[in-house]
Coordinates of C-alpha atoms and ligand atoms in Angstrom, one line a residue:
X5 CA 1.1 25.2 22.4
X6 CA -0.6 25.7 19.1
X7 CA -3.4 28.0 18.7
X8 CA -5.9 29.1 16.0
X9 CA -5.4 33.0 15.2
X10 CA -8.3 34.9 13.5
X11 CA -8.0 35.9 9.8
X12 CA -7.6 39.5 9.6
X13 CA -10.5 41.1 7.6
X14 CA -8.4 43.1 5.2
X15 CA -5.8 40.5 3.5
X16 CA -3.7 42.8 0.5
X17 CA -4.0 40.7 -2.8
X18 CA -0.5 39.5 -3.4
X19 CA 1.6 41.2 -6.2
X20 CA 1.2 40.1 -10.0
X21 CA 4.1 39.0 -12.0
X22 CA 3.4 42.3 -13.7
X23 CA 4.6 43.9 -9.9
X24 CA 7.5 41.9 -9.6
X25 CA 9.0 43.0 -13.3
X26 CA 8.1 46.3 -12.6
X27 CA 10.3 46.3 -8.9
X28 CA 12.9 44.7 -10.9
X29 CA 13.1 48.1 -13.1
X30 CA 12.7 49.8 -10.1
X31 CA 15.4 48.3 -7.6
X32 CA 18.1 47.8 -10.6
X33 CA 21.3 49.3 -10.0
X34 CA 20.5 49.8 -6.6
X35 CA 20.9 46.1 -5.1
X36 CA 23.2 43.6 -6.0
X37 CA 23.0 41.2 -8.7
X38 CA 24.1 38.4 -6.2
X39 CA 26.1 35.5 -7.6
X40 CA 24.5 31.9 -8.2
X41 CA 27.3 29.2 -7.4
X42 CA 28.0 26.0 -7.4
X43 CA 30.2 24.5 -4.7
X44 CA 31.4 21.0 -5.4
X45 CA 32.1 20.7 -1.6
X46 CA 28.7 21.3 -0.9
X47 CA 27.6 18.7 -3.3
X48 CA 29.9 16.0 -2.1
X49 CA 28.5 16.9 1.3
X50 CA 24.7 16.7 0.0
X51 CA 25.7 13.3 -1.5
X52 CA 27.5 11.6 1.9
X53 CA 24.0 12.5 3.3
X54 CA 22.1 10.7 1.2
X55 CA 21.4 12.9 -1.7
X56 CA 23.2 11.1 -4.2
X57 CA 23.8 13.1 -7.2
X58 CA 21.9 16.2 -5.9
X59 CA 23.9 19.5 -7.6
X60 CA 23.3 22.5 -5.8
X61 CA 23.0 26.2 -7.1
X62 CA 23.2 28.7 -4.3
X63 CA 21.9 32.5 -4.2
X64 CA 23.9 34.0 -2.5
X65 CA 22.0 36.8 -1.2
X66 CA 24.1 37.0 2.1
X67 CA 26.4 39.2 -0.5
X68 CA 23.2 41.6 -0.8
X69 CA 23.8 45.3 0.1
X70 CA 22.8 45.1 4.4
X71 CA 23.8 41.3 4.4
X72 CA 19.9 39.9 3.1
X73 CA 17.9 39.4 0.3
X74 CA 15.3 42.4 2.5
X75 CA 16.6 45.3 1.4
X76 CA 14.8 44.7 -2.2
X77 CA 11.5 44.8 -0.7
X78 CA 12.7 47.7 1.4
X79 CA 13.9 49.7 -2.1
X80 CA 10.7 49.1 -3.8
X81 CA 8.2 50.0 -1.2
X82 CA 10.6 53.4 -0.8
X83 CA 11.2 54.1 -4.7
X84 CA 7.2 54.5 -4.7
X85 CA 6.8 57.1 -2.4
X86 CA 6.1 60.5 -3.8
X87 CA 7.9 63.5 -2.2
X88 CA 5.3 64.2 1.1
X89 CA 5.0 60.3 1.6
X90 CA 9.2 60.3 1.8
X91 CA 8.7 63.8 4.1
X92 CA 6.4 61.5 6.3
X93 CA 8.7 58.5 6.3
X94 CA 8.2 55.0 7.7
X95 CA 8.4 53.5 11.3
X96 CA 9.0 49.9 11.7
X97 CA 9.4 47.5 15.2
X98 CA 12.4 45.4 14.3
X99 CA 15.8 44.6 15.7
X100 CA 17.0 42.3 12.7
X101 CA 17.2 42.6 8.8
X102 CA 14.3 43.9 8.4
X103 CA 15.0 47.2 10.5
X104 CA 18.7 47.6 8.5
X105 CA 17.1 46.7 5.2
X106 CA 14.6 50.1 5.3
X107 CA 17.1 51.8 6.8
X108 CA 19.1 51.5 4.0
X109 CA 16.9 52.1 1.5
X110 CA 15.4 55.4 3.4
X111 CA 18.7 56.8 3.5
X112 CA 19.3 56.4 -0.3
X113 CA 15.9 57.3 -0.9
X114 CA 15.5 60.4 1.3
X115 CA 12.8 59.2 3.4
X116 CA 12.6 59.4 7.1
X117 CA 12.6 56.6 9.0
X118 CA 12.4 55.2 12.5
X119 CA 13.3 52.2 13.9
X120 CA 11.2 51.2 17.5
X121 CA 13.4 48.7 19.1
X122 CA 12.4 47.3 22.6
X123 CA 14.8 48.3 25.9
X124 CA 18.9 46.4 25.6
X125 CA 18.8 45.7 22.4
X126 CA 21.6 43.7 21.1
X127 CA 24.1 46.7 20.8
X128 CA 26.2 45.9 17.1
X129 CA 22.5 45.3 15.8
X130 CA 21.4 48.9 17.4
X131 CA 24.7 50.3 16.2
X132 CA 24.3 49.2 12.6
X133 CA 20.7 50.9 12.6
X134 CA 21.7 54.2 13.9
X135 CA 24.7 53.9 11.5
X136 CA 22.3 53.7 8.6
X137 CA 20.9 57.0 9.5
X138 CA 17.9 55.7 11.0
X139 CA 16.1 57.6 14.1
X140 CA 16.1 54.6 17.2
X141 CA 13.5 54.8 19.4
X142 CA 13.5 52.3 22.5
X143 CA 10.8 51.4 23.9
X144 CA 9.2 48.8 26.4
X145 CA 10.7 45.4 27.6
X146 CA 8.9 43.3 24.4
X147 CA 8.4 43.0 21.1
X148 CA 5.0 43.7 21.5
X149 CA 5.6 46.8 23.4
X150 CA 7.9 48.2 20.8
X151 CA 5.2 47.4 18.5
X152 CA 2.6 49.3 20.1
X153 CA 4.4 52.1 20.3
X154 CA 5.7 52.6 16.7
X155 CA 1.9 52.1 16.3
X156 CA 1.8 55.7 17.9
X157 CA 4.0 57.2 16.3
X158 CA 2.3 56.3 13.0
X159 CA -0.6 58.0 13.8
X160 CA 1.2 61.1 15.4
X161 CA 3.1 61.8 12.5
X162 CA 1.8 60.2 9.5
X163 CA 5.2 57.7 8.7
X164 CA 4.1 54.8 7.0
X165 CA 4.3 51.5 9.4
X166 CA 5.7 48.9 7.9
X167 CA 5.3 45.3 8.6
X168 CA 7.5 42.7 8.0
X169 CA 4.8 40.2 6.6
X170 CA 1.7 41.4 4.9
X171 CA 2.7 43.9 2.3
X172 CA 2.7 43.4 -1.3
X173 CA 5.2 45.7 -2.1
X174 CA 7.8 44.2 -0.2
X175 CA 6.9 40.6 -1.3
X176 CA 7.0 41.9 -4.9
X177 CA 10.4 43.3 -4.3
X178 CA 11.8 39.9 -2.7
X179 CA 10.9 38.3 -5.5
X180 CA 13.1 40.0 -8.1
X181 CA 16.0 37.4 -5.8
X182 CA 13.8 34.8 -7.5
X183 CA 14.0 35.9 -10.7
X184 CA 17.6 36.7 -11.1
X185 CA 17.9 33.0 -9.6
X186 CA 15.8 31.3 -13.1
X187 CA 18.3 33.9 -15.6
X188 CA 21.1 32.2 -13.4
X189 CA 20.1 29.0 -13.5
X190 CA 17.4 27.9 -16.0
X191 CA 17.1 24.7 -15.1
X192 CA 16.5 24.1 -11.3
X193 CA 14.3 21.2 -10.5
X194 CA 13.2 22.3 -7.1
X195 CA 14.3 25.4 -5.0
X196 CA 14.6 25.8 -1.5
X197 CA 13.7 28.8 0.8
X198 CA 13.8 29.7 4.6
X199 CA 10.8 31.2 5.8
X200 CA 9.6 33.5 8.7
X201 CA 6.6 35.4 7.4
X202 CA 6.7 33.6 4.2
X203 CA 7.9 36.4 2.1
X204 CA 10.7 35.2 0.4
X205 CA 8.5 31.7 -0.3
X206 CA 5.4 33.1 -1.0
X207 CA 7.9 35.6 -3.8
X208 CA 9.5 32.4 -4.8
X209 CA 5.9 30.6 -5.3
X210 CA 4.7 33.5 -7.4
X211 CA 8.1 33.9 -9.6
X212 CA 8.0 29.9 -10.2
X213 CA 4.0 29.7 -11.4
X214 CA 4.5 32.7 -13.9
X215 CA 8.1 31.4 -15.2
X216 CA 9.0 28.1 -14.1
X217 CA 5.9 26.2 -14.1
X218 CA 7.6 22.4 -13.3
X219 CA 9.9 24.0 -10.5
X220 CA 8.8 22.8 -6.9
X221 CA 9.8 25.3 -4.2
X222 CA 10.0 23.7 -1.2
X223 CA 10.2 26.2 2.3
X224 CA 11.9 25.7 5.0
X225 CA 11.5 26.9 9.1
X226 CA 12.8 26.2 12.3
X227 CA 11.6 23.4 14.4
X228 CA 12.1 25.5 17.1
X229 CA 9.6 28.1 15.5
X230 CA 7.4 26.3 13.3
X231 CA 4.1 28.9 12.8
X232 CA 4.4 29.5 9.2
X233 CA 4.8 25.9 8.8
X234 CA 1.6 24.4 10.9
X235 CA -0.5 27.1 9.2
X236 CA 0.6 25.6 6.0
X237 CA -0.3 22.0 7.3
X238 CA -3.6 23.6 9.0
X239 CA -4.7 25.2 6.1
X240 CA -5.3 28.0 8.5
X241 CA -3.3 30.5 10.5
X242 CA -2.0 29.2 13.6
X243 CA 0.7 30.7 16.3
X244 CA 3.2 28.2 17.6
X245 CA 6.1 28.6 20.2
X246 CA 8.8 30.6 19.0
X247 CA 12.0 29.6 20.5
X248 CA 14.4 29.2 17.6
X249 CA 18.0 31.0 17.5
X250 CA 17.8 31.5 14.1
X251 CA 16.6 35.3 14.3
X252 CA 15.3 36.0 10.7
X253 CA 13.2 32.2 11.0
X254 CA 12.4 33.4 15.1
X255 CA 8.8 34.3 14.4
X256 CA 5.1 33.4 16.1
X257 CA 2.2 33.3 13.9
X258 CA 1.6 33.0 10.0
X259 CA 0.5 35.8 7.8
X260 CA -2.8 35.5 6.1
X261 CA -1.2 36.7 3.1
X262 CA 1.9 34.5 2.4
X263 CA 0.1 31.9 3.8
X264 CA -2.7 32.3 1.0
X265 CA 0.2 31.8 -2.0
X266 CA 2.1 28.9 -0.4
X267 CA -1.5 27.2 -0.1
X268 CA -1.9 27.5 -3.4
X269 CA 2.0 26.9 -5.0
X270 CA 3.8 25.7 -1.9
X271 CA 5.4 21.9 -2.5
X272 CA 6.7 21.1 0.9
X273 CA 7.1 22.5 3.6
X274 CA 10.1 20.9 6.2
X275 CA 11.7 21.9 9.4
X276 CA 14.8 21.4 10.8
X277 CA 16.3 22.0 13.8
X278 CA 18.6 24.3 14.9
X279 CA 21.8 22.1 16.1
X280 CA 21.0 20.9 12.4
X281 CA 21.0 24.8 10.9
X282 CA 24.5 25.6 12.9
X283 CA 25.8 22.5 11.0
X284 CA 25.0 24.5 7.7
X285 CA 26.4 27.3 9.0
X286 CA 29.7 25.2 9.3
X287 CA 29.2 23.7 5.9
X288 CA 28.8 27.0 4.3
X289 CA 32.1 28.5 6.2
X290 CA 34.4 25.4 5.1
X291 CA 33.0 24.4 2.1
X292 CA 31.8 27.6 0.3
X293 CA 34.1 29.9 1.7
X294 CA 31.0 32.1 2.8
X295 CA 29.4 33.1 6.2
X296 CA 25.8 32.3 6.3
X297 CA 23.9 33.6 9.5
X298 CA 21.3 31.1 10.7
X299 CA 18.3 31.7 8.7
X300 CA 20.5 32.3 5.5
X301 CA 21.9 28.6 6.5
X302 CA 18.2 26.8 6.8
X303 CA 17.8 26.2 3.7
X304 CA 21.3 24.0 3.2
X305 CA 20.3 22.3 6.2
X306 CA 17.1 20.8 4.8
X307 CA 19.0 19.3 1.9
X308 CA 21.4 18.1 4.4
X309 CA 18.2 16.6 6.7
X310 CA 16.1 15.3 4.2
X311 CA 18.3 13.8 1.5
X312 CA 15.8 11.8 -0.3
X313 CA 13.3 14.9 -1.3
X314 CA 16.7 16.2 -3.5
X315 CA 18.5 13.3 -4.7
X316 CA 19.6 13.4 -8.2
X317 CA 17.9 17.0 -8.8
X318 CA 18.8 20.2 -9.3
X319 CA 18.6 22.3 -6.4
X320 CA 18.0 26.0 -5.9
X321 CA 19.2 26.7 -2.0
X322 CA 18.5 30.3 -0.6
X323 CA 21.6 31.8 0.9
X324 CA 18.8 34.8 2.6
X325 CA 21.6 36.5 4.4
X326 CA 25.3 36.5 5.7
X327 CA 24.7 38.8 9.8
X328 CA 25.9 36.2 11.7
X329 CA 27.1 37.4 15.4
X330 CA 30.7 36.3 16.6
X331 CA 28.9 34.0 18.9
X332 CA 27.0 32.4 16.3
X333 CA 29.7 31.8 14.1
X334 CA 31.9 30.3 17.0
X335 CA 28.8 28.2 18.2
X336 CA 28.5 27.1 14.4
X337 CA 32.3 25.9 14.1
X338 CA 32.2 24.2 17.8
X339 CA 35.0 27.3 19.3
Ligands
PLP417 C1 13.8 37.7 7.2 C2 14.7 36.7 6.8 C3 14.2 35.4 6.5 C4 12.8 35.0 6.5 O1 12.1 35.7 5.4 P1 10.5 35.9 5.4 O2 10.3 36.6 4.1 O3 10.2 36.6 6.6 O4 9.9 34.5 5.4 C5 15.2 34.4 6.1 N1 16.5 34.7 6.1 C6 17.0 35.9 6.5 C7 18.4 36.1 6.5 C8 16.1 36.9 6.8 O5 16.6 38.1 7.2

């Protein structure tokens, strides 16, 4: 069921292009400069669904150090801290990219960090945390437990908490993925991204007004999990069932403050499902040569879906990240 959810009373401004430019200093050398490609086979498949003479550029930002386009928002929130806010640390509630993505920039930044997961976590994701250096802390049955209580150990300690929607920082640092995509590829017509809390669109939306002011960024969620998407359509913030298996698109409400850029930028906003994302997945295995995880595949998958919004354009897809389980990928290719 769809709901109306209150607007928080403090929304953060978003970043300036003046914040984006300077994360890009900030981050460089640190992250990788992830290749833009073109796939032929991918085109010829965009084309035998409709989108005749659609050429695709993908960003390949499942290459990115952790496996996702994250750990640049991660890297500029944690190159900011001075020496007692890196004592202090952060604590985030995460079991997915986000969690590895601060993990990995806390340990090459020095700053302490802890991850609240809730009870059986998925153990390779748990693994790869603790691997990173992180402190794991489980906690509770839910994500809203596990929430709670890194809530607590905020205020015991002082560790920044960081949210996975809702901060500038990390929005301005997503956006630099954005940027390197327009030096890449100068002429895209349209450019599509996968959203869950609407960072990586609302970064795209700000990188395209400032440079690219004909570009139409188009955002994509699961059908399954369509919040971001209804708050869009609402022109308010709404929380929506959240079923999809997609994990970095698997989230319940919008975010006042993505949701305020793509209001204002935002071209279209589309869904697919997510028999139609594993198909993508498939795509981006036998026809790229590359392993996608779901969210990193949603993007394809529109094209794919809605072949007449891309036909005979230039198309920026968002390849947002490559942590795919063993039981996705064998799900995706029908094993
Ligand atoms: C987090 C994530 C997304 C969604 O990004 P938002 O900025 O939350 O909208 C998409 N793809 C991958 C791989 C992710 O990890």
């Amino acid at each position: 069921m769809t709901t109306t959810t209150p607007q928080p009373a403090d929304v953060p401004a978003p970043p300036t292009m003046r914040d984006v430019l300077a994360a890009a200093r900030r981050i460089d050398g640190l992250v990788v400069r992830t290749p833009a490609l073109r796939h032929p086979e991918l085109d010829r498949a965009a084309a035998a669904a409709g989108a005749t003479g659609a050429s695709l550029v993908v960003k390949h930002e499942n290459l990115q150090h952790t496996g996702a386009f994250k750990v640049r928002g991660a890297l500029n929130l944690l190159l900011g801290f001075d020496d007692s806010e890196r004592r202090r640390g952060i604590v985030a509630y995460s079991t997915g990219n986000h969690a590895q993505a601060l993990a990995h920039a806390a340990r090459r930044t020095g700053t302490a960090c802890t991850i609240v997961m809730p009870r059986h976590p998925n153990p390779l994701k748990e693994r790869a945390v603790r691997d990173l250096g992180a402190d794991v802390v489980l906690h509770g049955a839910t994500f809203d437990d596990a929430r709670a209580r890194a809530g607590e150990v905020a205020a015991a300690t002082g560790a920044r908490l960081v949210g996975a929607a809702n901060e500038p920082v990390l929005v301005a640092g997503v956006a630099t993925a954005t940027l390197e995509l327009l030096e890449q590829a100068p002429d895209l017509e349209v450019l599509v991204v996968p959203v869950g809390g609407g960072s990586g669109a609302a970064a795209a939306c700000l990188v395209a007004a400032a440079l690219a002011p004909g570009l139409r960024v188009v955002a994509v969620q699961a059908a399954a999990s369509p919040a971001a998407h209804d708050s869009w359509r609402a022109g308010e913030l709404r929380t929506a069932v959240n079923a999809t298996r997609a994990e970095g698109l698997a989230v319940g409400c919008g975010f006042a403050l993505t949701q305020a850029v793509l209001r204002e930028r935002l071209a279209d906003f589309l869904l697919v499902d997510d028999d139609a994302i594993a198909a993508a997945q498939r795509l981006y295995l036998t026809g790229a040569r590359t392993v996608a995880e779901g969210a990193g595949a949603a993007a394809l998958a529109a094209v794919l879906a809605r072949p007449a919004e891309f036909a005979g354009h230039r198309v920026g897809v968002m390849c947002s990240g490559g942590n795919a389980s063993e039981a996705e990928l064998r799900r995706a290719i029908g094993a």
